[in-house]
PDB file of C-alpha atoms in Angstrom:
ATOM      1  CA  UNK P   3     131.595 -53.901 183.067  1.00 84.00           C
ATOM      2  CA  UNK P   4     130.510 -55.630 186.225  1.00 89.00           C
ATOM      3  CA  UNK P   5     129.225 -59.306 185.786  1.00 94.00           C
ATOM      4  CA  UNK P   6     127.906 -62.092 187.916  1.00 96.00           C
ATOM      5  CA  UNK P   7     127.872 -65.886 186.871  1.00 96.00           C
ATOM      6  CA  UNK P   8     126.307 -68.864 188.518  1.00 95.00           C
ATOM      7  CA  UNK P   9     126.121 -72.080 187.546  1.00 87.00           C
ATOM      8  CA  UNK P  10     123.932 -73.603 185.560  1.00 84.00           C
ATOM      9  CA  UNK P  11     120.749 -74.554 187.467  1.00 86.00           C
ATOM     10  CA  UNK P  12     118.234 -76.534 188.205  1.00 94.00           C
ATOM     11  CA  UNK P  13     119.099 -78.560 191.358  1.00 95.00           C
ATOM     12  CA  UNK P  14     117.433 -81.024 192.873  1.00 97.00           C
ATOM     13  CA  UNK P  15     118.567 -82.516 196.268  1.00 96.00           C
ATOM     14  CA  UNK P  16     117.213 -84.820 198.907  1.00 97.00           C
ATOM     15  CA  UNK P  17     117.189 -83.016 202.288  1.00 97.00           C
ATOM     16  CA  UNK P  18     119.715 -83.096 204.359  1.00 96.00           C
ATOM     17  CA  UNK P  19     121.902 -82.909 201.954  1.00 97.00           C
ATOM     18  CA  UNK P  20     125.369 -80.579 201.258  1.00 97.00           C
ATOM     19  CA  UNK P  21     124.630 -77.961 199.154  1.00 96.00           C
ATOM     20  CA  UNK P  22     127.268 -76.074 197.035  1.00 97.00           C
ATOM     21  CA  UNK P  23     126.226 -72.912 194.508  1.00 97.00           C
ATOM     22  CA  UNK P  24     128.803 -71.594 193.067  1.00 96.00           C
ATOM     23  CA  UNK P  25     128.920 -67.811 192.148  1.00 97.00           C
ATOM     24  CA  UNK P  26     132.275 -65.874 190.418  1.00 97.00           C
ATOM     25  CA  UNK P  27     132.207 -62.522 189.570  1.00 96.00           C
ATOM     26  CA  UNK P  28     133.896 -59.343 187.203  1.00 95.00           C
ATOM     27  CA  UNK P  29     134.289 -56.127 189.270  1.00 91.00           C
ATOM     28  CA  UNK P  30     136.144 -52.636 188.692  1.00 82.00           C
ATOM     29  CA  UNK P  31     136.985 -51.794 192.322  1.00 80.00           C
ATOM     30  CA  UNK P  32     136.217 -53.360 195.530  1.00 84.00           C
ATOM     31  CA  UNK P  33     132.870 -54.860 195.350  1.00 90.00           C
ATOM     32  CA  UNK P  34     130.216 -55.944 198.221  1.00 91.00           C
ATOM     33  CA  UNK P  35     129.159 -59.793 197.382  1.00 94.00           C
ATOM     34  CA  UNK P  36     125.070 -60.776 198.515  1.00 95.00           C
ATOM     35  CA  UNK P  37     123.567 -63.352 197.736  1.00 97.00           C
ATOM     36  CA  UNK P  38     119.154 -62.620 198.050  1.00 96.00           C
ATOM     37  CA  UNK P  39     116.913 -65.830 197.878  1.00 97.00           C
ATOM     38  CA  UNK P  40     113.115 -65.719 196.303  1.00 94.00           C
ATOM     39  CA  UNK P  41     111.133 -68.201 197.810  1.00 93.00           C
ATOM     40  CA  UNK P  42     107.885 -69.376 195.717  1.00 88.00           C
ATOM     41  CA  UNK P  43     105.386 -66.023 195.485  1.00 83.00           C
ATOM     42  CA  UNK P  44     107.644 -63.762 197.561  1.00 86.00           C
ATOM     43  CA  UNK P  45     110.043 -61.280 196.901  1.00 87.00           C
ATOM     44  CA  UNK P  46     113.496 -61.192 197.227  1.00 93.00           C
ATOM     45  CA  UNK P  47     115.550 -61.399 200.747  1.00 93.00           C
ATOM     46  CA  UNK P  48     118.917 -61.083 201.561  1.00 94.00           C
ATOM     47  CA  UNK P  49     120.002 -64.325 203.017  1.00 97.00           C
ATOM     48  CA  UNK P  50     123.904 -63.345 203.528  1.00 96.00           C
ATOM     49  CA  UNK P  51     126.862 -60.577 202.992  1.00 94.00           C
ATOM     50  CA  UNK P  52     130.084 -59.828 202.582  1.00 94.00           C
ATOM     51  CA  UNK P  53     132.147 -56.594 202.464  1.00 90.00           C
ATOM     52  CA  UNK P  54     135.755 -57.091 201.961  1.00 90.00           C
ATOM     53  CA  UNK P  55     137.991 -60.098 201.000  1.00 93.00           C
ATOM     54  CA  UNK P  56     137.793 -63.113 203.266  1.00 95.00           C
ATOM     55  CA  UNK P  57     135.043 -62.088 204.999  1.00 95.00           C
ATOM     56  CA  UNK P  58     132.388 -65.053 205.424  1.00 97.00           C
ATOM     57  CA  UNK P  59     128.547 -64.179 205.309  1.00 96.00           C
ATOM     58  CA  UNK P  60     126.611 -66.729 207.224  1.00 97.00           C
ATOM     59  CA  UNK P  61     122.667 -66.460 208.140  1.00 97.00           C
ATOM     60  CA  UNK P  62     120.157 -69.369 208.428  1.00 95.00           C
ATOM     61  CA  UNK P  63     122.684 -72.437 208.228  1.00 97.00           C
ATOM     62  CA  UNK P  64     124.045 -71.162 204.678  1.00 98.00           C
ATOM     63  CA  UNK P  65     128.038 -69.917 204.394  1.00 98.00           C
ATOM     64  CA  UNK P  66     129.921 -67.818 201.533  1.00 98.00           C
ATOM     65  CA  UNK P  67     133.149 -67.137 201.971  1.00 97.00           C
ATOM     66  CA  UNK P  68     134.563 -63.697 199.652  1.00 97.00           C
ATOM     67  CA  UNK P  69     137.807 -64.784 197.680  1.00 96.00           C
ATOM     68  CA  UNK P  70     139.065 -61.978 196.045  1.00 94.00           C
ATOM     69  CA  UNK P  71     142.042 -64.608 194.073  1.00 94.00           C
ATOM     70  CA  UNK P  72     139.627 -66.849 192.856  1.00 95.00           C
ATOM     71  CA  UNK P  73     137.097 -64.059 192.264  1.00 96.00           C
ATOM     72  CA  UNK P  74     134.114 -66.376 194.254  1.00 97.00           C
ATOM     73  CA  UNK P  75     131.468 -66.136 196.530  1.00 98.00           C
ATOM     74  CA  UNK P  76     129.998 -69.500 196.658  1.00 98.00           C
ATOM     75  CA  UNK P  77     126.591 -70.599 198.981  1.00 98.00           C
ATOM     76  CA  UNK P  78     127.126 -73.769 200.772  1.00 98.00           C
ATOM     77  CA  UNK P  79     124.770 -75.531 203.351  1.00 98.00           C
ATOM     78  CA  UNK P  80     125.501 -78.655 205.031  1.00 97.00           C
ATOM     79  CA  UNK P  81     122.053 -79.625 205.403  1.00 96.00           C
ATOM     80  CA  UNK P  82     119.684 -78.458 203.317  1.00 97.00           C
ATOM     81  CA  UNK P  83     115.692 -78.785 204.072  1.00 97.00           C
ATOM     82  CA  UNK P  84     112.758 -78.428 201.542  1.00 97.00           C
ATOM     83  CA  UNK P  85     112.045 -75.177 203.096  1.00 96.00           C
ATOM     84  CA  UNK P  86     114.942 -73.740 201.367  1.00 97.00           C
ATOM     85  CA  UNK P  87     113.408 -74.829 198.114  1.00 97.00           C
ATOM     86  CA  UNK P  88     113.822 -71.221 196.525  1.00 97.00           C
ATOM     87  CA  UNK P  89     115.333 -69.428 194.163  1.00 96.00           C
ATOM     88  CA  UNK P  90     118.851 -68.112 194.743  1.00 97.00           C
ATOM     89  CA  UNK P  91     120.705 -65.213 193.285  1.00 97.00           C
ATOM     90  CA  UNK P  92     124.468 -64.528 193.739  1.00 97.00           C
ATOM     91  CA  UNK P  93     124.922 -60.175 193.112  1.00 95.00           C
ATOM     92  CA  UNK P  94     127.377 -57.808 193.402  1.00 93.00           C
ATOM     93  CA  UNK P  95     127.411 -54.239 194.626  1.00 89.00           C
ATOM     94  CA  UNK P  96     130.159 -51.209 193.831  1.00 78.00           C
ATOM     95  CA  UNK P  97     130.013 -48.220 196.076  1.00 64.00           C
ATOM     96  CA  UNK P  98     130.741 -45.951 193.408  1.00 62.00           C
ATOM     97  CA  UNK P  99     127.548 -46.247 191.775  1.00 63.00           C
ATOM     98  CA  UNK P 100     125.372 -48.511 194.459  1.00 77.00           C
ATOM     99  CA  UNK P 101     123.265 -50.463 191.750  1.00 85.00           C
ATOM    100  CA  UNK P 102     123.310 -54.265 192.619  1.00 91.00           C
ATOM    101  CA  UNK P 103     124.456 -56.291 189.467  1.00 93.00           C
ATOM    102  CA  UNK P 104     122.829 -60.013 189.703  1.00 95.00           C
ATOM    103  CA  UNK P 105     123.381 -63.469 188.704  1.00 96.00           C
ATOM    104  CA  UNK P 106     120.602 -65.556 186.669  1.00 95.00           C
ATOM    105  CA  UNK P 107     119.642 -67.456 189.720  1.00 96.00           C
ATOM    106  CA  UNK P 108     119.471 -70.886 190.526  1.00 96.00           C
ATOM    107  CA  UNK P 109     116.348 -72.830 191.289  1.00 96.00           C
ATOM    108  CA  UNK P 110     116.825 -75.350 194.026  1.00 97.00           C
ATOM    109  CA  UNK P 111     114.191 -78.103 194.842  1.00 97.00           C
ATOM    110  CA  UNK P 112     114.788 -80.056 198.093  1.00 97.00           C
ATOM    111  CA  UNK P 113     112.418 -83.215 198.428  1.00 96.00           C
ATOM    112  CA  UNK P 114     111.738 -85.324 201.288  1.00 94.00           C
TER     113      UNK P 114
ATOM    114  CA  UNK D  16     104.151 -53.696 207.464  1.00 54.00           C
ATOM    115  CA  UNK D  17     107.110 -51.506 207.042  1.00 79.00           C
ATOM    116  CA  UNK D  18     108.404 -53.261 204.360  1.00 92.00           C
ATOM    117  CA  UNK D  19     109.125 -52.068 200.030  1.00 95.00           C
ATOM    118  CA  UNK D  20     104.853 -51.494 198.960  1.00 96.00           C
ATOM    119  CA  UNK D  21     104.537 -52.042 195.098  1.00 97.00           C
ATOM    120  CA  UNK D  22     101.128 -51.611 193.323  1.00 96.00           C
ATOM    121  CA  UNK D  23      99.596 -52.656 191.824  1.00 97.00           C
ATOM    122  CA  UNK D  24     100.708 -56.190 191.920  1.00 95.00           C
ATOM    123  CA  UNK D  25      99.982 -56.922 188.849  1.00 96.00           C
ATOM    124  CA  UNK D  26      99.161 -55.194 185.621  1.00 97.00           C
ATOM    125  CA  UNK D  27      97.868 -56.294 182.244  1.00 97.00           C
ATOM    126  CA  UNK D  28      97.995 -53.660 179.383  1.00 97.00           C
ATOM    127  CA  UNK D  29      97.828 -53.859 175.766  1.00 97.00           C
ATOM    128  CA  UNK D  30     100.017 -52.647 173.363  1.00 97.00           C
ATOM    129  CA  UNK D  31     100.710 -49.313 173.133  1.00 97.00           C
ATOM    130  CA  UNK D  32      98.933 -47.979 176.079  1.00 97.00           C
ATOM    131  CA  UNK D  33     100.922 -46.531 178.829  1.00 98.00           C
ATOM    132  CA  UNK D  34     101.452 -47.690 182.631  1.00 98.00           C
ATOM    133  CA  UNK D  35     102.606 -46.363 185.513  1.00 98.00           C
ATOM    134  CA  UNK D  36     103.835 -48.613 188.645  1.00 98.00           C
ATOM    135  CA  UNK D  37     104.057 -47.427 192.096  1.00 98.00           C
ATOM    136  CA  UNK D  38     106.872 -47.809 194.970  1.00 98.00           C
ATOM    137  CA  UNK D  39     106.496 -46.927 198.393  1.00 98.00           C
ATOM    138  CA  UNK D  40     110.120 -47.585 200.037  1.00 97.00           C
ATOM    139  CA  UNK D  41     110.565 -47.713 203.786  1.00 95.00           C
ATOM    140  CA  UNK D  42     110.156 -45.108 205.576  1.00 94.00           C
ATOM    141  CA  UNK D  43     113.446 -42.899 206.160  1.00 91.00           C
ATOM    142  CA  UNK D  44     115.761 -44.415 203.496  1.00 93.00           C
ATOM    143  CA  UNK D  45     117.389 -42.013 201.245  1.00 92.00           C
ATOM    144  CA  UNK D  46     117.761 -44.578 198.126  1.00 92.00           C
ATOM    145  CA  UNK D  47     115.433 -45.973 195.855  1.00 95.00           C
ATOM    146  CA  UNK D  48     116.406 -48.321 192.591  1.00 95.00           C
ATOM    147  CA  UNK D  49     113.963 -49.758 189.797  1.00 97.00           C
ATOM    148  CA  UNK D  50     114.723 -52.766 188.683  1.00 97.00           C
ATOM    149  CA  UNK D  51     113.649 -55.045 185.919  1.00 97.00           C
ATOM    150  CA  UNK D  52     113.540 -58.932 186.014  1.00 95.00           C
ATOM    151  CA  UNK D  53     112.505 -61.156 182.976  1.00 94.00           C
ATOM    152  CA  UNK D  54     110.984 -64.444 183.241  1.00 90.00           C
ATOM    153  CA  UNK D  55     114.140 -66.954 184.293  1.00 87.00           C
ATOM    154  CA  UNK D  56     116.623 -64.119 184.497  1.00 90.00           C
ATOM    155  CA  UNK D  57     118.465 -61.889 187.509  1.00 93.00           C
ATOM    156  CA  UNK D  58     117.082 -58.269 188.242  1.00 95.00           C
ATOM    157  CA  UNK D  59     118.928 -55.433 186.329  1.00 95.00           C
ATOM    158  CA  UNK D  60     118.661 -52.282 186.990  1.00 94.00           C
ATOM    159  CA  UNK D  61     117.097 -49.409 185.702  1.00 96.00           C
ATOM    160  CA  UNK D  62     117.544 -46.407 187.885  1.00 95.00           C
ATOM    161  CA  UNK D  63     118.263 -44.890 191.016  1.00 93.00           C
ATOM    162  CA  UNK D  64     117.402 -42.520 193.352  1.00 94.00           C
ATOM    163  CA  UNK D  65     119.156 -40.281 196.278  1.00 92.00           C
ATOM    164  CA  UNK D  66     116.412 -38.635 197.910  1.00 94.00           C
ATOM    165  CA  UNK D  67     114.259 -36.709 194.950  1.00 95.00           C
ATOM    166  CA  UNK D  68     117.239 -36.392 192.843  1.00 94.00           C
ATOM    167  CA  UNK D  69     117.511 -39.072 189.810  1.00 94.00           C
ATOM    168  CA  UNK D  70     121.265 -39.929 189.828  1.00 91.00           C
ATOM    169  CA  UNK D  71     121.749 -42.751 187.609  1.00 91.00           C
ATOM    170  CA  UNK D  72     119.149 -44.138 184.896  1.00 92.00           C
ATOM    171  CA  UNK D  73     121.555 -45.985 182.563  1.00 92.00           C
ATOM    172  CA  UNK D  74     119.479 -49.015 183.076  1.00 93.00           C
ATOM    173  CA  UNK D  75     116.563 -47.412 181.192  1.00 96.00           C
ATOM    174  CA  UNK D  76     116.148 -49.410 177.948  1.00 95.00           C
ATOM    175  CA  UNK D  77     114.244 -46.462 176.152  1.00 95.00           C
ATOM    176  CA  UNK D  78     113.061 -42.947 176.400  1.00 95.00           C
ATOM    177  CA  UNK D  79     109.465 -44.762 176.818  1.00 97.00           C
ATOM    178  CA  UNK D  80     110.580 -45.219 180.356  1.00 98.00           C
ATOM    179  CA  UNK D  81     110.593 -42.471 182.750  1.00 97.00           C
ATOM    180  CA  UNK D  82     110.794 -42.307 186.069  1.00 98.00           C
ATOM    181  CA  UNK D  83     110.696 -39.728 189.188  1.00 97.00           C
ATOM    182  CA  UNK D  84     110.577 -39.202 192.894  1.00 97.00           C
ATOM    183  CA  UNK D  85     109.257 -35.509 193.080  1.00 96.00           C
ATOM    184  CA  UNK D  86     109.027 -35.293 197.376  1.00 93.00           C
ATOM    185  CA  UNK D  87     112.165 -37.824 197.736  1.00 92.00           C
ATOM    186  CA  UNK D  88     110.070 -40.782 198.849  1.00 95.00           C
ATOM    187  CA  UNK D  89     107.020 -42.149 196.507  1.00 97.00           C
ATOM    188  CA  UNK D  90     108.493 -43.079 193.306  1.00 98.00           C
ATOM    189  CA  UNK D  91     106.807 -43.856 189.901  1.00 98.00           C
ATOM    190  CA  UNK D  92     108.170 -45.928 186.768  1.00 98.00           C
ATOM    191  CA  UNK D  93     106.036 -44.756 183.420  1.00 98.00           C
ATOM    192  CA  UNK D  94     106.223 -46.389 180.580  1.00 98.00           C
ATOM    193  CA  UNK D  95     104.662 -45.009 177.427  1.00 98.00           C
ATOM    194  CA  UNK D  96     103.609 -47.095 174.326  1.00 97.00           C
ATOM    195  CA  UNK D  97     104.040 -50.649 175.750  1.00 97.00           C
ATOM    196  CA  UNK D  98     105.911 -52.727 173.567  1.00 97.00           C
ATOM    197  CA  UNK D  99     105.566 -56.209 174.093  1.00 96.00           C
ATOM    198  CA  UNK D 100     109.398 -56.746 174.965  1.00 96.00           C
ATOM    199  CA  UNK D 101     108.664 -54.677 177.946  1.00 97.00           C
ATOM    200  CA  UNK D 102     106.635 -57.670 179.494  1.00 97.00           C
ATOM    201  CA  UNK D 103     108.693 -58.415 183.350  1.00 97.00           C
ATOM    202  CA  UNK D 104     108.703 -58.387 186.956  1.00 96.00           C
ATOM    203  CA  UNK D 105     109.419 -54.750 188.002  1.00 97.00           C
ATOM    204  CA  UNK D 106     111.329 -54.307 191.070  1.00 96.00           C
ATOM    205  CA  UNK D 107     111.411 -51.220 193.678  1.00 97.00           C
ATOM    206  CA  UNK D 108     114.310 -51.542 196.374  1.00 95.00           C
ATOM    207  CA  UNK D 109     115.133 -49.174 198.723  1.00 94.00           C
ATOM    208  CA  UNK D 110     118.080 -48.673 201.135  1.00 90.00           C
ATOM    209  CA  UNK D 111     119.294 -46.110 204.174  1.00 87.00           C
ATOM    210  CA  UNK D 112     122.446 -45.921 201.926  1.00 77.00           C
ATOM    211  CA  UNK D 113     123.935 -43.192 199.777  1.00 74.00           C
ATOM    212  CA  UNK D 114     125.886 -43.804 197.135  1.00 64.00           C
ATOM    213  CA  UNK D 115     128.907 -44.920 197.697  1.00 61.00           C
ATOM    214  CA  UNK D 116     128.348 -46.470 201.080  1.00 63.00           C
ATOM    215  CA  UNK D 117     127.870 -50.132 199.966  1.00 58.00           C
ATOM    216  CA  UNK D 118     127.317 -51.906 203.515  1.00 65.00           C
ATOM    217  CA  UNK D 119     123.654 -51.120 203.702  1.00 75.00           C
ATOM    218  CA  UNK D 120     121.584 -53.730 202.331  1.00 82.00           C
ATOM    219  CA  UNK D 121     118.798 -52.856 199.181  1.00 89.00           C
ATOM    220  CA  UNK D 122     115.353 -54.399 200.370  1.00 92.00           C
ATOM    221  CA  UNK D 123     113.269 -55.200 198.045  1.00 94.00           C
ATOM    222  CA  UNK D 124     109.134 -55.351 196.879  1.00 95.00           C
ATOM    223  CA  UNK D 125     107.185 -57.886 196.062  1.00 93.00           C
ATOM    224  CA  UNK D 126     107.442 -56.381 192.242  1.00 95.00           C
ATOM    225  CA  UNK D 127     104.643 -55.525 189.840  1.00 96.00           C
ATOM    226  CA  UNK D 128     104.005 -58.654 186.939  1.00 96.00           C
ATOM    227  CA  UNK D 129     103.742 -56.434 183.716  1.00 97.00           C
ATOM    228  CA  UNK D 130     101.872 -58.230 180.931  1.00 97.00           C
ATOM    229  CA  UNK D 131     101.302 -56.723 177.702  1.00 97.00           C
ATOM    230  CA  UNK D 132      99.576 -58.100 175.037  1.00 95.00           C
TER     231      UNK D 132
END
């Protein structure tokens, strides 16, 4: 069946630093690749997208590039801020059924 | 707001009573998905909707948990005789999508808290 994995979490970083979450998947098919971000006492949001192989989802400073040979979708910031202090999950979508399979989530802390 | 309305917010119950948690989706979208989220874990689905019609509930854990969408918008999740185990974050998302057209995002609720004791 369809999986997500993430690595192992949490992660603390001083701001303005890079920031790399990686995210590899299982799929039947062709999936769509999201990654949604819960920030403390909200719901989840969908930071970024992407649809087809090699297509690169970008929204709010944050990049994921899909690569269908390595099976990836990793979140990468160059310069994170402690307002992105939130929880991230990497998920997957497959038309023929349209239920979003996630990740664990990572916790990221950003300090001053 | 005309965002995913959950209610309540949260719910405390003890065991073996039964609940019932309420979504509200946006206005207009045709699908509607329950999904579950335990403490330090992802979502995972339950069940979805297209319009009124129930088209997928392989998520459901048990027969204790039922769900409908009788007019094609308001949806309810029951669950009957609580078990402990059933204790989670309960997610309603909805989407313009159909199935099968994946480019639409889900957006989701702030989820109900379930605690049962």
């Amino acid at each position: 069946g369809d999986s997500v994995t993430q690595m192992e979490g949490p992660v603390t970083l001083s701001e303005e630093a890079f920031l790399t979450i990686n995210c590899t998947y299982t799929a039947t098919g062709y999936p769509s690749l999201f990654w949604y971000v819960q920030y403390p006492g909200e719901g989840l949001q969908l930071l970024l997208k992407a649809t087809k192989a090699d297509d690169k989802g970008s929204n709010k400073g944050f990049e994921a590039t899909y690569r269908k040979e390595t099976t990836s979708f990793h979140l990468e910031k160059g310069s994170v801020q402690v307002s992105d202090s939130a929880v991230y999950f990497c998920a997957l979508l497959t038309g023929a059924n349209s239920k979003l399979t996630f990740g664990k989530g990572i916790t990221l802390s950003v300090r001053p | 707001g005309a965002g995913v309305s959950q209610s309540p917010r949260y719910k405390v119950a003890k065991r073996g009573q039964d609940v019932a948690l309420r979504c509200d989706p946006i206005s207009g979208h045709v699908s509607l998905f329950w999904y579950q989220q335990a403490l330090g874990q992802g979502p995972e689905f339950l069940t979805y909707f297209q319009n009124e019609a129930q088209l997928d509930k392989s998520g459901l854990p048990s027969d204790r948990f039922f769900a409908e969408r009788p007019e094609g918008s308001v949806s309810t999740l029951k669950i009957q005789r609580t078990q402990q185990e059933d204790s989670a974050v309960y997610l309603c998302a909805s989407s313009l999508a159909r199935a099968g057209v994946s480019n639409q995002p889900q957006h989701f609720g702030d989820g109900t808290r379930l605690s049962i004791l």
